[in-house]
């Protein structure tokens, strides 16, 4: 995967999670430093790109955005093809979406035959909480059992944690090649 010359390598990253958790907002913040407060449901599949340099390697990151209601439909499997990593998003103000994150990770594991696709977990919308987010279960054990590399607290609105999370994911992907 690593290029000896100056060329950028392309990495395909899936961004999944339940409806309205902030997948599109995270991608917009990361790629265009923009936040849209009004909710516009994503239709079908879309992707945004960002060029970055990490560990001396130029990387063209493609963040793939899928509509949340598409979970495990036929489209999902097509869209998972050739991915290098995944970002699973849940909404820290809606506890049900945490279980949705596990369901999405199960789909990823199933599609990749349990071959570990580097994956991180994002607790998004942390700006809306009056207290720091507490996970409904032991999060270190949860990440280990479900093979999430790491978890991060994020806010697409306030631009918290997103760069750090994605950079960490890209590092893990580059190290695994
Ligand atoms: P998606 O369905 O997962 O793509 O979710 P969207 O990115 O469309 O976001 C759903 C709604 O939540 C929109 O109204 C966003 O403006 C809002 N939203 C997304 N991320 C955040 C966040 O970090 N903080 C707050 N306060 N609102 C957010
Ligand atoms: Mg969306």
Short mmCIF file of N, CA and C and ligand atoms in Angstrom, two decimals:
data_model
loop_
_atom_site.label_atom_id
_atom_site.label_comp_id
_atom_site.label_asym_id
_atom_site.label_seq_id
_atom_site.Cartn_x
_atom_site.Cartn_y
_atom_site.Cartn_z
N UNK A 1 0.82 -1.21 0.00
CA UNK A 1 0.00 0.00 0.00
C UNK A 1 0.86 1.27 0.00
N UNK A 2 1.99 1.22 0.68
CA UNK A 2 2.82 2.43 0.78
C UNK A 2 3.47 2.74 -0.57
N UNK A 3 3.52 4.02 -0.90
CA UNK A 3 4.13 4.42 -2.16
C UNK A 3 5.54 4.90 -1.90
N UNK A 4 6.46 4.51 -2.77
CA UNK A 4 7.83 4.95 -2.59
C UNK A 4 8.00 6.38 -3.10
N UNK A 5 7.23 6.74 -4.12
CA UNK A 5 7.33 8.10 -4.65
C UNK A 5 6.40 9.04 -3.87
N UNK A 6 6.16 10.19 -4.45
CA UNK A 6 5.45 11.25 -3.74
C UNK A 6 3.93 11.16 -3.90
N UNK A 7 3.48 10.11 -4.54
CA UNK A 7 2.06 10.00 -4.83
C UNK A 7 1.23 9.70 -3.59
N UNK A 8 0.03 10.23 -3.59
CA UNK A 8 -0.87 9.95 -2.46
C UNK A 8 -1.50 8.58 -2.62
N UNK A 9 -1.71 7.91 -1.50
CA UNK A 9 -2.47 6.66 -1.56
C UNK A 9 -3.91 6.98 -1.17
N UNK A 10 -4.83 6.26 -1.76
CA UNK A 10 -6.24 6.48 -1.46
C UNK A 10 -6.72 5.50 -0.41
N UNK A 11 -7.39 6.02 0.57
CA UNK A 11 -7.97 5.16 1.60
C UNK A 11 -9.47 5.37 1.63
N UNK A 12 -10.20 4.29 1.58
CA UNK A 12 -11.66 4.34 1.64
C UNK A 12 -12.11 4.06 3.07
N UNK A 13 -12.80 5.02 3.65
CA UNK A 13 -13.26 4.91 5.03
C UNK A 13 -14.79 4.94 5.05
N UNK A 14 -15.39 3.95 5.67
CA UNK A 14 -16.85 3.92 5.80
C UNK A 14 -17.26 4.73 7.02
N UNK A 15 -18.34 5.50 6.88
CA UNK A 15 -18.89 6.21 8.04
C UNK A 15 -20.32 5.71 8.20
N UNK A 16 -20.56 4.98 9.29
CA UNK A 16 -21.87 4.35 9.50
C UNK A 16 -22.42 4.64 10.89
N UNK A 17 -23.67 4.33 11.07
CA UNK A 17 -24.34 4.56 12.34
C UNK A 17 -25.80 4.87 12.06
N UNK A 18 -26.59 4.92 13.12
CA UNK A 18 -28.03 5.14 12.96
C UNK A 18 -28.34 6.51 12.38
N UNK A 19 -29.56 6.64 11.94
CA UNK A 19 -30.07 7.88 11.36
C UNK A 19 -29.88 9.07 12.31
N UNK A 20 -29.42 10.18 11.78
CA UNK A 20 -29.34 11.46 12.49
C UNK A 20 -28.34 11.48 13.65
N UNK A 21 -27.36 10.57 13.63
CA UNK A 21 -26.33 10.58 14.67
C UNK A 21 -25.25 11.62 14.38
N UNK A 22 -25.20 12.08 13.13
CA UNK A 22 -24.22 13.09 12.77
C UNK A 22 -23.15 12.63 11.80
N UNK A 23 -23.42 11.56 11.05
CA UNK A 23 -22.42 11.04 10.10
C UNK A 23 -22.07 12.09 9.05
N UNK A 24 -23.11 12.62 8.41
CA UNK A 24 -22.89 13.62 7.35
C UNK A 24 -22.22 14.86 7.95
N UNK A 25 -22.65 15.26 9.13
CA UNK A 25 -22.08 16.45 9.78
C UNK A 25 -20.60 16.27 10.10
N UNK A 26 -20.23 15.08 10.52
CA UNK A 26 -18.82 14.81 10.84
C UNK A 26 -17.97 14.89 9.58
N UNK A 27 -18.51 14.32 8.50
CA UNK A 27 -17.78 14.36 7.22
C UNK A 27 -17.66 15.80 6.72
N UNK A 28 -18.75 16.55 6.81
CA UNK A 28 -18.73 17.96 6.36
C UNK A 28 -17.74 18.78 7.18
N UNK A 29 -17.74 18.54 8.48
CA UNK A 29 -16.81 19.27 9.37
C UNK A 29 -15.38 18.92 9.01
N UNK A 30 -15.13 17.63 8.85
CA UNK A 30 -13.76 17.18 8.61
C UNK A 30 -13.25 17.63 7.23
N UNK A 31 -14.07 17.51 6.22
CA UNK A 31 -13.61 17.78 4.85
C UNK A 31 -13.76 19.25 4.45
N UNK A 32 -14.74 19.94 4.99
CA UNK A 32 -15.01 21.31 4.53
C UNK A 32 -15.08 22.33 5.66
N UNK A 33 -14.83 21.88 6.89
CA UNK A 33 -14.91 22.75 8.07
C UNK A 33 -16.22 23.55 8.11
N UNK A 34 -17.29 22.82 7.91
CA UNK A 34 -18.60 23.45 7.80
C UNK A 34 -19.59 22.66 8.64
N UNK A 35 -20.55 23.37 9.26
CA UNK A 35 -21.60 22.68 10.03
C UNK A 35 -22.96 23.20 9.62
N UNK A 36 -23.87 22.28 9.35
CA UNK A 36 -25.23 22.61 8.90
C UNK A 36 -26.21 22.19 10.01
N UNK A 37 -26.80 23.16 10.74
CA UNK A 37 -27.70 22.79 11.85
C UNK A 37 -29.00 22.14 11.38
N UNK A 38 -29.43 22.50 10.17
CA UNK A 38 -30.70 21.96 9.67
C UNK A 38 -30.47 20.53 9.16
N UNK A 39 -31.37 19.62 9.56
CA UNK A 39 -31.19 18.22 9.19
C UNK A 39 -31.64 17.94 7.76
N UNK A 40 -30.68 17.39 6.98
CA UNK A 40 -31.02 16.96 5.62
C UNK A 40 -30.65 15.49 5.50
N UNK A 41 -31.66 14.60 5.52
CA UNK A 41 -31.33 13.17 5.46
C UNK A 41 -30.52 12.83 4.21
N UNK A 42 -29.56 11.96 4.39
CA UNK A 42 -28.74 11.52 3.26
C UNK A 42 -29.53 10.51 2.44
N UNK A 43 -29.49 10.68 1.14
CA UNK A 43 -30.18 9.71 0.28
C UNK A 43 -29.13 8.90 -0.45
N UNK A 44 -29.24 7.59 -0.31
CA UNK A 44 -28.28 6.71 -0.98
C UNK A 44 -26.89 6.84 -0.37
N UNK A 45 -25.89 6.87 -1.24
CA UNK A 45 -24.50 6.89 -0.80
C UNK A 45 -23.79 8.07 -1.44
N UNK A 46 -22.87 8.65 -0.69
CA UNK A 46 -22.14 9.82 -1.17
C UNK A 46 -20.72 9.71 -0.59
N UNK A 47 -19.73 10.36 -1.20
CA UNK A 47 -18.46 10.44 -0.48
C UNK A 47 -17.78 11.78 -0.66
N UNK A 48 -16.99 12.14 0.32
CA UNK A 48 -16.23 13.39 0.32
C UNK A 48 -14.77 13.02 0.50
N UNK A 49 -13.88 13.85 -0.06
CA UNK A 49 -12.46 13.54 0.00
C UNK A 49 -11.68 14.61 0.73
N UNK A 50 -10.56 14.20 1.30
CA UNK A 50 -9.64 15.17 1.89
C UNK A 50 -8.22 14.64 1.73
N UNK A 51 -7.34 15.53 1.31
CA UNK A 51 -5.93 15.16 1.14
C UNK A 51 -5.19 15.53 2.41
N UNK A 52 -4.44 14.60 2.96
CA UNK A 52 -3.67 14.92 4.16
C UNK A 52 -2.33 14.21 4.12
N UNK A 53 -1.43 14.62 5.00
CA UNK A 53 -0.14 13.96 5.08
C UNK A 53 0.04 13.46 6.49
N UNK A 54 0.36 12.20 6.59
CA UNK A 54 0.46 11.57 7.89
C UNK A 54 1.62 10.59 7.89
N UNK A 55 2.47 10.66 8.88
CA UNK A 55 3.67 9.82 8.96
C UNK A 55 4.46 9.90 7.64
N UNK A 56 4.57 11.11 7.08
CA UNK A 56 5.34 11.32 5.85
C UNK A 56 4.69 10.76 4.60
N UNK A 57 3.47 10.32 4.73
CA UNK A 57 2.77 9.73 3.59
C UNK A 57 1.58 10.60 3.19
N UNK A 58 1.49 10.94 1.91
CA UNK A 58 0.31 11.67 1.44
C UNK A 58 -0.85 10.68 1.31
N UNK A 59 -1.98 11.08 1.85
CA UNK A 59 -3.14 10.19 1.84
C UNK A 59 -4.35 10.94 1.29
N UNK A 60 -5.01 10.34 0.33
CA UNK A 60 -6.29 10.89 -0.13
C UNK A 60 -7.38 10.07 0.55
N UNK A 61 -8.01 10.73 1.52
CA UNK A 61 -9.01 10.04 2.33
C UNK A 61 -10.37 10.20 1.68
N UNK A 62 -11.05 9.09 1.48
CA UNK A 62 -12.42 9.14 0.96
C UNK A 62 -13.34 8.69 2.07
N UNK A 63 -14.19 9.61 2.53
CA UNK A 63 -15.13 9.28 3.59
C UNK A 63 -16.48 8.97 2.98
N UNK A 64 -16.91 7.74 3.13
CA UNK A 64 -18.15 7.27 2.49
C UNK A 64 -19.31 7.39 3.46
N UNK A 65 -20.32 8.08 2.99
CA UNK A 65 -21.49 8.43 3.79
C UNK A 65 -22.68 7.62 3.27
N UNK A 66 -23.31 6.89 4.16
CA UNK A 66 -24.46 6.08 3.72
C UNK A 66 -25.67 6.46 4.55
N UNK A 67 -26.83 6.41 3.93
CA UNK A 67 -28.07 6.69 4.65
C UNK A 67 -28.29 5.62 5.72
N UNK A 68 -28.61 6.07 6.95
CA UNK A 68 -28.70 5.16 8.11
C UNK A 68 -29.72 4.05 7.98
N UNK A 69 -30.78 4.31 7.24
CA UNK A 69 -31.84 3.30 7.14
C UNK A 69 -31.44 2.14 6.25
N UNK A 70 -30.27 2.26 5.61
CA UNK A 70 -29.85 1.24 4.66
C UNK A 70 -29.17 0.05 5.33
N UNK A 71 -29.17 -0.02 6.65
CA UNK A 71 -28.37 -1.02 7.32
C UNK A 71 -28.62 -2.44 6.80
N UNK A 72 -27.56 -3.03 6.33
CA UNK A 72 -27.54 -4.39 5.85
C UNK A 72 -28.48 -4.66 4.68
N UNK A 73 -28.82 -3.61 3.95
CA UNK A 73 -29.51 -3.82 2.69
C UNK A 73 -28.49 -4.28 1.67
N UNK A 74 -28.95 -4.51 0.48
CA UNK A 74 -28.06 -4.96 -0.59
C UNK A 74 -26.97 -3.91 -0.85
N UNK A 75 -27.37 -2.64 -0.80
CA UNK A 75 -26.44 -1.53 -1.06
C UNK A 75 -25.27 -1.52 -0.09
N UNK A 76 -25.57 -1.86 1.16
CA UNK A 76 -24.54 -1.80 2.20
C UNK A 76 -23.33 -2.62 1.83
N UNK A 77 -23.60 -3.84 1.38
CA UNK A 77 -22.49 -4.73 1.09
C UNK A 77 -21.67 -4.23 -0.10
N UNK A 78 -22.35 -3.64 -1.08
CA UNK A 78 -21.66 -3.09 -2.23
C UNK A 78 -20.75 -1.94 -1.77
N UNK A 79 -21.30 -1.14 -0.89
CA UNK A 79 -20.61 0.05 -0.42
C UNK A 79 -19.43 -0.28 0.51
N UNK A 80 -19.52 -1.42 1.17
CA UNK A 80 -18.43 -1.86 2.05
C UNK A 80 -17.19 -2.32 1.28
N UNK A 81 -17.39 -2.68 0.01
CA UNK A 81 -16.30 -3.27 -0.76
C UNK A 81 -15.04 -2.40 -0.79
N UNK A 82 -13.91 -3.04 -0.59
CA UNK A 82 -12.59 -2.39 -0.69
C UNK A 82 -12.35 -1.29 0.32
N UNK A 83 -13.07 -1.32 1.44
CA UNK A 83 -12.84 -0.32 2.47
C UNK A 83 -11.54 -0.64 3.22
N UNK A 84 -10.88 0.42 3.70
CA UNK A 84 -9.66 0.24 4.49
C UNK A 84 -9.91 0.45 5.98
N UNK A 85 -11.04 1.09 6.30
CA UNK A 85 -11.33 1.36 7.71
C UNK A 85 -12.74 1.86 7.86
N UNK A 86 -13.18 1.99 9.11
CA UNK A 86 -14.56 2.43 9.34
C UNK A 86 -14.66 3.31 10.59
N UNK A 87 -15.62 4.23 10.52
CA UNK A 87 -15.96 5.10 11.64
C UNK A 87 -17.41 4.78 11.98
N UNK A 88 -17.66 4.32 13.19
CA UNK A 88 -19.04 4.04 13.62
C UNK A 88 -19.46 5.15 14.57
N UNK A 89 -20.57 5.79 14.22
CA UNK A 89 -21.02 6.98 14.96
C UNK A 89 -22.30 6.67 15.72
N UNK A 90 -22.37 7.13 16.98
CA UNK A 90 -23.67 7.14 17.65
C UNK A 90 -23.89 8.50 18.27
N UNK A 91 -25.14 8.74 18.68
CA UNK A 91 -25.54 10.04 19.22
C UNK A 91 -25.57 9.94 20.74
N UNK A 92 -24.67 10.67 21.40
CA UNK A 92 -24.55 10.51 22.85
C UNK A 92 -25.77 11.06 23.61
N UNK A 93 -26.70 11.71 22.90
CA UNK A 93 -27.93 12.16 23.55
C UNK A 93 -29.07 11.16 23.38
N UNK A 94 -28.85 10.11 22.57
CA UNK A 94 -29.89 9.08 22.36
C UNK A 94 -29.26 7.71 22.60
N UNK A 95 -29.58 7.14 23.78
CA UNK A 95 -28.87 5.93 24.20
C UNK A 95 -29.10 4.75 23.25
N UNK A 96 -30.26 4.70 22.60
CA UNK A 96 -30.55 3.60 21.68
C UNK A 96 -29.57 3.52 20.53
N UNK A 97 -28.97 4.62 20.19
CA UNK A 97 -28.06 4.62 19.04
C UNK A 97 -26.73 3.93 19.37
N UNK A 98 -26.45 3.76 20.68
CA UNK A 98 -25.23 3.04 21.08
C UNK A 98 -25.33 1.56 20.66
N UNK A 99 -26.52 0.98 20.86
CA UNK A 99 -26.75 -0.40 20.41
C UNK A 99 -26.68 -0.48 18.89
N UNK A 100 -27.13 0.59 18.23
CA UNK A 100 -27.04 0.66 16.79
C UNK A 100 -25.59 0.59 16.34
N UNK A 101 -24.69 1.19 17.11
CA UNK A 101 -23.26 1.16 16.78
C UNK A 101 -22.75 -0.27 16.81
N UNK A 102 -23.19 -1.03 17.81
CA UNK A 102 -22.77 -2.44 17.89
C UNK A 102 -23.30 -3.23 16.68
N UNK A 103 -24.56 -2.94 16.31
CA UNK A 103 -25.17 -3.63 15.17
C UNK A 103 -24.39 -3.35 13.88
N UNK A 104 -23.99 -2.10 13.71
CA UNK A 104 -23.20 -1.75 12.52
C UNK A 104 -21.86 -2.46 12.53
N UNK A 105 -21.24 -2.54 13.70
CA UNK A 105 -19.94 -3.22 13.78
C UNK A 105 -20.11 -4.70 13.47
N UNK A 106 -21.22 -5.29 13.92
CA UNK A 106 -21.48 -6.70 13.60
C UNK A 106 -21.61 -6.89 12.08
N UNK A 107 -22.26 -5.95 11.42
CA UNK A 107 -22.37 -6.03 9.95
C UNK A 107 -21.00 -5.95 9.28
N UNK A 108 -20.18 -5.05 9.79
CA UNK A 108 -18.82 -4.90 9.24
C UNK A 108 -18.05 -6.20 9.42
N UNK A 109 -18.10 -6.76 10.63
CA UNK A 109 -17.39 -8.01 10.91
C UNK A 109 -17.88 -9.13 9.99
N UNK A 110 -19.19 -9.16 9.79
CA UNK A 110 -19.78 -10.18 8.93
C UNK A 110 -19.28 -10.02 7.49
N UNK A 111 -19.32 -8.79 6.99
CA UNK A 111 -18.91 -8.54 5.60
C UNK A 111 -17.43 -8.79 5.37
N UNK A 112 -16.62 -8.55 6.40
CA UNK A 112 -15.18 -8.72 6.24
C UNK A 112 -14.72 -10.06 6.81
N UNK A 113 -15.67 -10.97 6.99
CA UNK A 113 -15.36 -12.30 7.50
C UNK A 113 -14.52 -12.26 8.77
N UNK A 114 -14.84 -11.31 9.61
CA UNK A 114 -14.16 -11.13 10.90
C UNK A 114 -12.70 -10.76 10.76
N UNK A 115 -12.25 -10.54 9.52
CA UNK A 115 -10.90 -10.01 9.35
C UNK A 115 -10.98 -8.58 9.82
N UNK A 116 -10.14 -8.20 10.76
CA UNK A 116 -10.33 -6.91 11.40
C UNK A 116 -10.17 -5.73 10.44
N UNK A 117 -11.28 -5.03 10.23
CA UNK A 117 -11.22 -3.77 9.51
C UNK A 117 -10.99 -2.71 10.59
N UNK A 118 -9.88 -1.95 10.51
CA UNK A 118 -9.65 -0.95 11.56
C UNK A 118 -10.86 -0.03 11.71
N UNK A 119 -11.40 0.02 12.92
CA UNK A 119 -12.66 0.72 13.16
C UNK A 119 -12.60 1.51 14.46
N UNK A 120 -13.12 2.75 14.41
CA UNK A 120 -13.21 3.54 15.64
C UNK A 120 -14.67 3.87 15.93
N UNK A 121 -14.92 4.21 17.19
CA UNK A 121 -16.28 4.50 17.67
C UNK A 121 -16.34 5.96 18.09
N UNK A 122 -17.34 6.69 17.60
CA UNK A 122 -17.48 8.09 17.97
C UNK A 122 -18.78 8.34 18.73
N UNK A 123 -18.65 8.89 19.94
CA UNK A 123 -19.80 9.36 20.72
C UNK A 123 -19.99 10.82 20.32
N UNK A 124 -20.94 11.06 19.41
CA UNK A 124 -21.07 12.41 18.83
C UNK A 124 -22.11 13.26 19.57
N UNK A 125 -22.15 14.51 19.25
CA UNK A 125 -23.06 15.54 19.83
C UNK A 125 -22.76 15.79 21.30
N UNK A 126 -21.51 15.63 21.68
CA UNK A 126 -21.15 15.84 23.08
C UNK A 126 -21.41 17.27 23.55
N UNK A 127 -21.49 18.19 22.61
CA UNK A 127 -21.77 19.60 22.97
C UNK A 127 -23.15 19.77 23.59
N UNK A 128 -24.06 18.82 23.34
CA UNK A 128 -25.43 18.95 23.84
C UNK A 128 -25.59 18.45 25.28
N UNK A 129 -24.55 17.81 25.81
CA UNK A 129 -24.65 17.23 27.15
C UNK A 129 -24.26 18.26 28.20
N UNK A 130 -24.96 18.23 29.32
CA UNK A 130 -24.60 19.14 30.42
C UNK A 130 -23.52 18.50 31.29
N UNK A 131 -23.41 17.17 31.22
CA UNK A 131 -22.38 16.44 31.97
C UNK A 131 -21.57 15.63 30.96
N UNK A 132 -20.31 15.32 31.29
CA UNK A 132 -19.54 14.47 30.39
C UNK A 132 -20.26 13.15 30.15
N UNK A 133 -20.18 12.65 28.93
CA UNK A 133 -20.90 11.43 28.56
C UNK A 133 -20.39 10.21 29.34
N UNK A 134 -21.31 9.42 29.88
CA UNK A 134 -20.93 8.13 30.46
C UNK A 134 -21.57 7.02 29.64
N UNK A 135 -20.75 6.06 29.25
CA UNK A 135 -21.24 4.95 28.44
C UNK A 135 -22.16 4.05 29.26
N UNK A 136 -23.14 3.40 28.60
CA UNK A 136 -24.07 2.52 29.33
C UNK A 136 -23.40 1.24 29.85
N UNK A 137 -22.21 0.93 29.38
CA UNK A 137 -21.49 -0.23 29.90
C UNK A 137 -19.99 0.06 29.89
N UNK A 138 -19.22 -0.83 30.49
CA UNK A 138 -17.76 -0.64 30.53
C UNK A 138 -17.22 -0.52 29.10
N UNK A 139 -16.78 0.67 28.74
CA UNK A 139 -16.47 0.94 27.34
C UNK A 139 -15.18 0.28 26.88
N UNK A 140 -14.23 0.11 27.78
CA UNK A 140 -12.98 -0.57 27.38
C UNK A 140 -13.27 -2.03 27.04
N UNK A 141 -14.09 -2.67 27.89
CA UNK A 141 -14.48 -4.06 27.63
C UNK A 141 -15.30 -4.14 26.34
N UNK A 142 -16.20 -3.18 26.16
CA UNK A 142 -17.04 -3.15 24.96
C UNK A 142 -16.18 -3.04 23.70
N UNK A 143 -15.20 -2.14 23.72
CA UNK A 143 -14.33 -1.95 22.55
C UNK A 143 -13.50 -3.20 22.28
N UNK A 144 -13.05 -3.84 23.36
CA UNK A 144 -12.25 -5.05 23.18
C UNK A 144 -13.09 -6.18 22.59
N UNK A 145 -14.26 -6.40 23.17
CA UNK A 145 -15.15 -7.47 22.70
C UNK A 145 -15.57 -7.25 21.25
N UNK A 146 -15.89 -6.01 20.93
CA UNK A 146 -16.41 -5.73 19.58
C UNK A 146 -15.32 -5.25 18.63
N UNK A 147 -14.10 -5.27 19.11
CA UNK A 147 -12.92 -4.93 18.32
C UNK A 147 -13.01 -3.55 17.65
N UNK A 148 -13.31 -2.58 18.50
CA UNK A 148 -13.11 -1.19 18.10
C UNK A 148 -11.70 -0.81 18.53
N UNK A 149 -10.95 -0.18 17.64
CA UNK A 149 -9.59 0.20 18.00
C UNK A 149 -9.58 1.19 19.16
N UNK A 150 -10.48 2.19 19.11
CA UNK A 150 -10.54 3.22 20.14
C UNK A 150 -11.87 3.92 20.06
N UNK A 151 -12.22 4.68 21.10
CA UNK A 151 -13.43 5.49 21.05
C UNK A 151 -13.06 6.95 21.31
N UNK A 152 -13.88 7.85 20.81
CA UNK A 152 -13.63 9.29 20.95
C UNK A 152 -14.95 10.00 21.23
N UNK A 153 -14.87 11.09 21.97
CA UNK A 153 -16.01 11.98 22.15
C UNK A 153 -15.89 13.06 21.09
N UNK A 154 -16.98 13.30 20.34
CA UNK A 154 -16.89 14.28 19.26
C UNK A 154 -18.08 15.24 19.25
N UNK A 155 -17.85 16.37 18.62
CA UNK A 155 -18.94 17.27 18.28
C UNK A 155 -18.65 17.85 16.91
N UNK A 156 -19.55 17.57 15.97
CA UNK A 156 -19.40 18.16 14.63
C UNK A 156 -19.72 19.64 14.71
N UNK A 157 -20.60 20.00 15.64
CA UNK A 157 -20.99 21.40 15.77
C UNK A 157 -19.82 22.24 16.25
N UNK A 158 -19.16 21.77 17.30
CA UNK A 158 -18.08 22.57 17.89
C UNK A 158 -16.70 22.15 17.41
N UNK A 159 -16.64 21.21 16.48
CA UNK A 159 -15.37 20.72 15.95
C UNK A 159 -14.48 20.16 17.06
N UNK A 160 -15.03 19.22 17.80
CA UNK A 160 -14.28 18.58 18.88
C UNK A 160 -13.98 17.13 18.53
N UNK A 161 -12.72 16.76 18.66
CA UNK A 161 -12.35 15.33 18.61
C UNK A 161 -12.29 14.68 17.25
N UNK A 162 -12.78 15.35 16.21
CA UNK A 162 -12.92 14.68 14.91
C UNK A 162 -11.57 14.49 14.21
N UNK A 163 -10.77 15.55 14.16
CA UNK A 163 -9.46 15.43 13.52
C UNK A 163 -8.61 14.37 14.21
N UNK A 164 -8.62 14.43 15.53
CA UNK A 164 -7.83 13.49 16.34
C UNK A 164 -8.27 12.05 16.05
N UNK A 165 -9.58 11.83 16.00
CA UNK A 165 -10.11 10.48 15.79
C UNK A 165 -9.72 9.94 14.42
N UNK A 166 -9.91 10.75 13.39
CA UNK A 166 -9.65 10.27 12.04
C UNK A 166 -8.16 10.08 11.81
N UNK A 167 -7.36 10.98 12.39
CA UNK A 167 -5.90 10.83 12.26
C UNK A 167 -5.44 9.52 12.89
N UNK A 168 -6.00 9.20 14.03
CA UNK A 168 -5.65 7.95 14.72
C UNK A 168 -6.04 6.74 13.86
N UNK A 169 -7.21 6.81 13.25
CA UNK A 169 -7.66 5.71 12.39
C UNK A 169 -6.72 5.53 11.20
N UNK A 170 -6.34 6.65 10.58
CA UNK A 170 -5.45 6.58 9.41
C UNK A 170 -4.09 5.99 9.82
N UNK A 171 -3.60 6.39 10.99
CA UNK A 171 -2.32 5.84 11.48
C UNK A 171 -2.39 4.33 11.63
N UNK A 172 -3.47 3.85 12.23
CA UNK A 172 -3.63 2.41 12.43
C UNK A 172 -3.68 1.69 11.09
N UNK A 173 -4.38 2.28 10.13
CA UNK A 173 -4.47 1.66 8.81
C UNK A 173 -3.09 1.60 8.16
N UNK A 174 -2.36 2.72 8.21
CA UNK A 174 -1.04 2.76 7.57
C UNK A 174 -0.08 1.79 8.25
N UNK A 175 -0.19 1.67 9.57
CA UNK A 175 0.70 0.76 10.30
C UNK A 175 0.41 -0.70 9.98
N UNK A 176 -0.84 -0.98 9.60
CA UNK A 176 -1.20 -2.39 9.37
C UNK A 176 -0.76 -2.88 7.99
N UNK A 177 -0.25 -1.96 7.17
CA UNK A 177 0.22 -2.41 5.85
C UNK A 177 1.73 -2.57 5.81
P1 LIG B 1 -26.74 11.52 9.80
O1 LIG B 1 -28.14 11.08 9.49
O2 LIG B 1 -26.05 10.53 10.71
O3 LIG B 1 -25.94 11.84 8.58
O4 LIG B 1 -26.85 12.85 10.68
P2 LIG B 1 -26.62 14.38 10.24
O5 LIG B 1 -25.17 14.66 10.07
O6 LIG B 1 -27.51 14.71 9.11
O7 LIG B 1 -27.07 15.13 11.57
C1 LIG B 1 -28.40 15.01 12.08
C2 LIG B 1 -28.75 16.27 12.85
O8 LIG B 1 -27.92 16.38 14.00
C3 LIG B 1 -28.56 17.58 12.06
O9 LIG B 1 -29.57 18.48 12.41
C4 LIG B 1 -27.21 18.07 12.53
O10 LIG B 1 -27.10 19.47 12.45
C5 LIG B 1 -27.19 17.59 13.99
N1 LIG B 1 -25.82 17.31 14.49
C6 LIG B 1 -24.90 16.52 13.92
N2 LIG B 1 -23.78 16.48 14.66
C7 LIG B 1 -24.00 17.29 15.73
C8 LIG B 1 -23.21 17.66 16.86
O11 LIG B 1 -22.07 17.25 17.05
N3 LIG B 1 -23.81 18.52 17.75
C9 LIG B 1 -25.07 19.00 17.59
N4 LIG B 1 -25.54 19.83 18.51
N5 LIG B 1 -25.84 18.66 16.53
C10 LIG B 1 -25.31 17.81 15.62
MG1 LIG B 2 -26.52 11.71 6.59
#
